[in-house]
C-alpha positions as CSV (number, residue, x, y, z in Angstrom):
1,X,8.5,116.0,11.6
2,X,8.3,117.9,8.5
3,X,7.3,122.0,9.0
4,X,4.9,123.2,6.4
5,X,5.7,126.8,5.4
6,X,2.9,127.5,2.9
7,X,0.3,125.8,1.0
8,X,-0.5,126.4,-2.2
9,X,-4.0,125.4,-3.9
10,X,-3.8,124.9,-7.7
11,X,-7.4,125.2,-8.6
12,X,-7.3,126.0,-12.0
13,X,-4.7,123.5,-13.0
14,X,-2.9,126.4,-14.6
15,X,0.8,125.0,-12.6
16,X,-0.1,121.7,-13.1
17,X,-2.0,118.8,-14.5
18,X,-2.8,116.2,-12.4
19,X,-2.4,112.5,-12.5
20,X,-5.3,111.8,-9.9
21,X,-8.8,113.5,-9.5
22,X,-9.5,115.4,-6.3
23,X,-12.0,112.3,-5.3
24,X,-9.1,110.7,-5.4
25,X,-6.8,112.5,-3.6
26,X,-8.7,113.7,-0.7
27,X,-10.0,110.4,0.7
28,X,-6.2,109.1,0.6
29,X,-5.2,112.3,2.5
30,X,-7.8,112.0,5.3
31,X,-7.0,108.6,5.7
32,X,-2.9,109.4,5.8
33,X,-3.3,111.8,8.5
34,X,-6.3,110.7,10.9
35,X,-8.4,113.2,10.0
36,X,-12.2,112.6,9.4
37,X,-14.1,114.6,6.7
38,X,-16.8,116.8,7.6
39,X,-19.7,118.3,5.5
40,X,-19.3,122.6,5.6
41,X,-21.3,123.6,7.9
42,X,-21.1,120.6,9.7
43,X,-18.4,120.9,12.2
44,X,-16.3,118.0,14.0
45,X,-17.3,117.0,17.6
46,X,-15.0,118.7,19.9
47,X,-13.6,116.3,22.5
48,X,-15.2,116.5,26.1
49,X,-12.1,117.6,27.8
50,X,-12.0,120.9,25.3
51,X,-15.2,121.6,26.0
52,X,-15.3,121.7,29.7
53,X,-11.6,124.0,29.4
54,X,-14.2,126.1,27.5
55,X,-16.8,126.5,30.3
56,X,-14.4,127.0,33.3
57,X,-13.0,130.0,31.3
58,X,-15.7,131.8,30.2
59,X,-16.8,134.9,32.2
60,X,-19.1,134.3,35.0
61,X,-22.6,135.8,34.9
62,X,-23.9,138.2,37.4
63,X,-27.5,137.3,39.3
64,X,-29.0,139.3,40.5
């Protein structure tokens, strides 16, 4: 598997011009590595198992 040190985000095109929009790019890129788009402020569904790791953890509340 390949490490990724850094990532660098050319937004300007001021290192490079590019062959291929962004609306190109990013749809390929999401498909390549499984990874489904979301909307900002629209936030994946966690899975069920993370979730319920989530609940056990958290602090117990006192009642009184």
């Amino acid at each position: 598997m390949i490490r990724i040190e850094a990532v660098l985000l050319d937004l300007d095109d001021a290192l490079r011009r590019y062959e291929r929009s962004p609306g190109q790019v990013l749809p390929m890129s999401f498909e390549r590595t499984g990874i489904e788009p979301t909307a900002p402020g629209n936030p994946p569904e966690r899975p069920q198992a993370e979730r319920e790791r989530e609940t056990e953890t958290a602090a117990p509340t006192s009642r009184e």
